[in-house]
Short mmCIF file of C-alpha atoms in Angstrom, two decimals:
data_model
loop_
_atom_site.label_atom_id
_atom_site.label_comp_id
_atom_site.label_asym_id
_atom_site.label_seq_id
_atom_site.Cartn_x
_atom_site.Cartn_y
_atom_site.Cartn_z
CA UNK A 1 -13.96 -10.49 -23.52
CA UNK A 2 -16.41 -8.23 -21.75
CA UNK A 3 -15.59 -6.32 -18.52
CA UNK A 4 -17.67 -4.22 -16.19
CA UNK A 5 -17.38 -0.65 -14.86
CA UNK A 6 -18.93 0.57 -11.67
CA UNK A 7 -18.69 4.34 -11.64
CA UNK A 8 -19.50 4.85 -7.92
CA UNK A 9 -17.76 3.66 -4.79
CA UNK A 10 -18.53 4.04 -1.10
CA UNK A 11 -15.89 6.13 0.64
CA UNK A 12 -14.77 6.42 4.21
CA UNK A 13 -15.49 9.78 5.87
CA UNK A 14 -13.03 12.47 4.79
CA UNK A 15 -11.98 13.17 8.40
CA UNK A 16 -10.95 9.56 8.84
CA UNK A 17 -8.88 9.64 5.68
CA UNK A 18 -7.25 12.86 6.94
CA UNK A 19 -6.38 11.21 10.26
CA UNK A 20 -4.75 8.28 8.46
CA UNK A 21 -2.34 10.75 6.83
CA UNK A 22 -0.49 10.72 10.20
CA UNK A 23 -0.23 6.94 10.16
CA UNK A 24 2.73 5.14 8.51
CA UNK A 25 2.26 1.76 6.84
CA UNK A 26 4.16 0.04 9.62
CA UNK A 27 1.80 1.24 12.31
CA UNK A 28 -1.27 0.55 10.19
CA UNK A 29 -0.18 -3.08 9.62
CA UNK A 30 0.66 -3.56 13.31
CA UNK A 31 -2.85 -2.21 14.16
CA UNK A 32 -4.29 -5.08 12.03
CA UNK A 33 -2.19 -7.74 13.75
CA UNK A 34 0.59 -7.35 11.16
CA UNK A 35 -1.65 -8.16 8.22
CA UNK A 36 -2.86 -6.48 5.01
CA UNK A 37 0.60 -5.40 3.88
CA UNK A 38 1.22 -6.04 0.20
CA UNK A 39 4.18 -8.19 -0.87
CA UNK A 40 7.62 -6.66 -0.57
CA UNK A 41 7.94 -6.80 -4.40
CA UNK A 42 5.60 -3.77 -4.71
CA UNK A 43 7.89 -0.79 -4.19
CA UNK A 44 7.71 2.96 -4.56
CA UNK A 45 9.57 4.49 -7.52
CA UNK A 46 10.25 7.74 -5.66
CA UNK A 47 11.56 8.33 -2.07
CA UNK A 48 10.06 10.22 0.84
CA UNK A 49 6.48 9.44 -0.18
CA UNK A 50 3.34 9.02 1.91
CA UNK A 51 -0.07 8.58 0.26
CA UNK A 52 -3.51 7.93 1.68
CA UNK A 53 -6.75 7.59 -0.27
CA UNK A 54 -9.78 5.59 -1.23
CA UNK A 55 -9.16 2.68 -3.63
CA UNK A 56 -10.33 2.83 -7.20
CA UNK A 57 -9.75 -0.77 -8.29
CA UNK A 58 -8.81 -2.02 -11.76
CA UNK A 59 -8.52 -5.66 -12.85
CA UNK A 60 -6.50 -6.23 -16.02
CA UNK A 61 -5.89 -9.10 -18.31
CA UNK A 62 -2.17 -9.86 -18.68
CA UNK A 63 -0.49 -7.17 -20.78
CA UNK A 64 -3.75 -5.15 -21.24
CA UNK A 65 -4.32 -1.68 -19.88
CA UNK A 66 -7.34 0.00 -21.50
CA UNK A 67 -9.18 0.32 -18.19
CA UNK A 68 -6.24 1.93 -16.41
CA UNK A 69 -6.95 4.95 -18.63
CA UNK A 70 -10.67 4.94 -17.84
CA UNK A 71 -9.97 4.68 -14.12
CA UNK A 72 -8.13 8.00 -14.18
CA UNK A 73 -11.35 9.80 -15.19
CA UNK A 74 -13.50 7.98 -12.64
CA UNK A 75 -11.24 8.67 -9.72
CA UNK A 76 -11.79 11.73 -7.56
CA UNK A 77 -9.01 13.96 -6.20
CA UNK A 78 -7.35 12.19 -3.30
CA UNK A 79 -8.20 8.66 -4.53
CA UNK A 80 -5.61 5.94 -5.14
CA UNK A 81 -5.81 3.82 -8.28
CA UNK A 82 -5.02 0.16 -7.48
CA UNK A 83 -4.35 -2.13 -10.41
CA UNK A 84 -4.40 -5.92 -10.40
CA UNK A 85 -2.17 -6.74 -13.41
CA UNK A 86 -1.96 -10.37 -12.33
CA UNK A 87 1.63 -9.89 -11.16
CA UNK A 88 2.87 -10.00 -14.77
CA UNK A 89 6.12 -8.08 -15.03
CA UNK A 90 7.17 -8.55 -18.67
CA UNK A 91 4.65 -6.07 -20.09
CA UNK A 92 3.97 -2.63 -18.65
CA UNK A 93 0.45 -1.41 -17.96
CA UNK A 94 1.37 2.11 -16.90
CA UNK A 95 3.62 4.93 -18.14
CA UNK A 96 4.49 8.57 -18.06
CA UNK A 97 1.48 9.99 -19.82
CA UNK A 98 -0.99 8.23 -17.44
CA UNK A 99 1.14 9.50 -14.54
CA UNK A 100 0.93 13.05 -15.82
CA UNK A 101 -2.87 12.70 -16.18
CA UNK A 102 -3.18 11.47 -12.63
CA UNK A 103 -1.07 14.28 -11.20
CA UNK A 104 -3.08 16.92 -13.16
CA UNK A 105 -6.31 15.47 -11.70
CA UNK A 106 -5.11 15.44 -8.07
CA UNK A 107 -5.18 11.65 -7.70
CA UNK A 108 -2.99 10.67 -4.74
CA UNK A 109 -1.09 7.79 -6.29
CA UNK A 110 -1.09 4.49 -8.17
CA UNK A 111 -0.41 0.96 -6.91
CA UNK A 112 0.23 -1.76 -9.51
CA UNK A 113 0.81 -5.50 -9.09
CA UNK A 114 2.71 -5.44 -12.36
CA UNK A 115 5.16 -3.33 -14.35
CA UNK A 116 5.48 0.27 -15.53
CA UNK A 117 7.67 2.01 -18.08
CA UNK A 118 8.86 5.61 -18.69
CA UNK A 119 10.42 5.54 -15.23
CA UNK A 120 12.48 8.69 -15.83
CA UNK A 121 9.29 10.62 -16.72
CA UNK A 122 7.55 9.35 -13.61
CA UNK A 123 10.46 10.36 -11.38
CA UNK A 124 10.65 13.82 -12.95
CA UNK A 125 7.00 14.25 -12.05
CA UNK A 126 7.80 13.14 -8.49
CA UNK A 127 4.48 11.27 -8.51
CA UNK A 128 3.84 8.30 -6.19
CA UNK A 129 3.76 5.10 -8.24
CA UNK A 130 4.17 1.70 -6.54
CA UNK A 131 4.81 -1.29 -8.74
CA UNK A 132 6.41 -4.70 -9.03
CA UNK A 133 8.82 -3.91 -11.92
CA UNK A 134 9.97 -1.74 -14.79
CA UNK A 135 10.06 -2.98 -18.40
CA UNK A 136 10.14 -1.27 -21.84
CA UNK A 137 7.45 -3.48 -23.47
CA UNK A 138 4.13 -1.74 -23.84
CA UNK A 139 0.61 -3.06 -23.29
CA UNK A 140 -2.27 -4.06 -25.60
CA UNK A 141 -5.82 -2.76 -25.47
CA UNK A 142 -7.75 -5.69 -26.80
CA UNK A 143 -9.75 -6.85 -23.76
CA UNK A 144 -12.55 -5.19 -21.78
CA UNK A 145 -11.19 -5.19 -18.25
CA UNK A 146 -13.07 -4.17 -15.13
CA UNK A 147 -13.20 -1.18 -12.72
CA UNK A 148 -14.32 -0.99 -9.11
CA UNK A 149 -14.79 -4.72 -8.41
CA UNK A 150 -12.95 -6.73 -5.68
CA UNK A 151 -9.34 -7.48 -6.73
CA UNK A 152 -6.10 -8.92 -5.41
CA UNK A 153 -3.03 -6.76 -5.38
CA UNK A 154 0.28 -7.74 -3.86
CA UNK A 155 -1.33 -10.79 -2.15
CA UNK A 156 -3.96 -8.63 -0.40
CA UNK A 157 -7.67 -8.36 -1.17
CA UNK A 158 -8.72 -4.80 -2.12
CA UNK A 159 -12.30 -3.68 -2.42
CA UNK A 160 -13.42 -0.35 -3.96
CA UNK A 161 -13.32 2.34 -1.22
CA UNK A 162 -10.85 0.57 0.99
CA UNK A 163 -8.21 2.93 2.38
CA UNK A 164 -4.75 2.61 0.82
CA UNK A 165 -1.63 3.83 2.62
CA UNK A 166 1.65 3.86 0.73
CA UNK A 167 5.11 4.99 1.85
CA UNK A 168 8.76 4.07 1.50
CA UNK A 169 8.13 0.82 3.47
CA UNK A 170 5.40 -0.35 1.06
CA UNK A 171 1.63 -0.51 0.76
CA UNK A 172 -1.11 -1.40 3.28
CA UNK A 173 -4.82 -1.89 2.77
CA UNK A 174 -7.35 -0.91 5.39
CA UNK A 175 -10.79 -2.49 4.82
CA UNK A 176 -13.37 0.29 4.54
CA UNK A 177 -15.70 -1.18 7.17
CA UNK A 178 -12.78 -1.51 9.72
CA UNK A 179 -11.28 1.92 9.19
CA UNK A 180 -12.39 3.58 12.41
CA UNK A 181 -11.32 0.73 14.63
CA UNK A 182 -8.00 0.37 12.86
CA UNK A 183 -7.36 4.11 13.18
CA UNK A 184 -8.08 3.95 16.95
CA UNK A 185 -5.62 1.05 17.39
CA UNK A 186 -2.99 2.79 15.24
CA UNK A 187 -3.15 5.89 17.38
CA UNK A 188 -2.75 3.79 20.51
CA UNK A 189 0.26 2.07 18.93
CA UNK A 190 1.90 5.35 18.15
CA UNK A 191 1.51 6.54 21.78
CA UNK A 192 2.98 3.18 23.01
CA UNK A 193 6.00 3.50 20.65
CA UNK A 194 6.60 7.06 21.85
CA UNK A 195 6.92 5.70 25.39
CA UNK A 196 9.37 3.03 24.15
CA UNK A 197 11.45 5.66 22.38
CA UNK A 198 11.64 7.84 25.52
CA UNK A 199 12.56 4.73 27.55
CA UNK A 200 15.46 3.92 25.24
CA UNK A 201 16.64 7.50 25.45
CA UNK A 202 16.71 7.13 29.18
CA UNK A 203 18.76 3.88 29.16
CA UNK A 204 16.10 1.28 29.36
CA UNK A 205 16.40 -1.86 27.20
CA UNK A 206 13.92 -2.89 24.51
CA UNK A 207 13.64 -6.24 26.36
CA UNK A 208 12.41 -4.38 29.44
CA UNK A 209 10.15 -1.91 27.69
CA UNK A 210 8.43 -4.53 25.47
CA UNK A 211 8.49 -7.14 28.24
CA UNK A 212 10.45 -9.49 25.95
CA UNK A 213 12.56 -10.73 28.80
CA UNK A 214 9.39 -12.24 30.31
CA UNK A 215 8.42 -13.64 26.91
CA UNK A 216 11.78 -15.37 26.53
CA UNK A 217 11.28 -17.12 29.88
CA UNK A 218 7.74 -18.11 28.93
CA UNK A 219 9.09 -19.68 25.76
CA UNK A 220 11.35 -21.90 27.81
CA UNK A 221 14.60 -20.77 26.28
CA UNK A 222 17.62 -22.09 28.07
CA UNK A 223 20.25 -19.49 28.94
CA UNK A 224 23.82 -20.52 29.80
CA UNK A 225 26.44 -18.23 31.35
CA UNK A 226 29.42 -20.03 29.79
CA UNK A 227 30.40 -19.96 26.09
CA UNK A 228 29.27 -22.49 23.52
CA UNK A 229 31.54 -25.47 22.96
CA UNK A 230 31.24 -28.14 20.26
#
């Protein structure tokens, strides 16, 4: 089966990517109306991690990983390799040697909708790998998969050059053509949450600060002073 490789991608301006390094995944998702977060099954293998970079996308046949190797040598320093392995968890498409190659080339991290192996090697390298599972079984290299085409990863559409943010909470995708607006909203959200935090420290309730007390009334929730009785 033939695949395709596109060597070039359009990237967001470097200064925008730098600004996103101050934005956690939670804030980024909130800035997109709580969307574009990958499924909870895609988790980091190491703790205290935060990556930001342009997506180099890979689409794999189930249990096949030849193009994951090629992607390492197309990615630029700071990029994030995002692999659509079809959510298949019983065959790994990534391992310790690929991880070492990525680290040596300055690639920010790897996100895989599928499984990896050599988890001890990956953790010793302290390299950011996000994946769905870990399994000993290795991959085949018998199909020509594709690089830098639109893919699905963790239930989210990813296009080459989209911004990927990954941290201990998970992975979020910022569409390349929306990056500036999302960044603006994310910064506004951070400032708002700072005010909430200060308010809580000074004795205010989250109901008051977030105007949730008003929302509860608007929802028509009945409130009784007495205890519940069957």
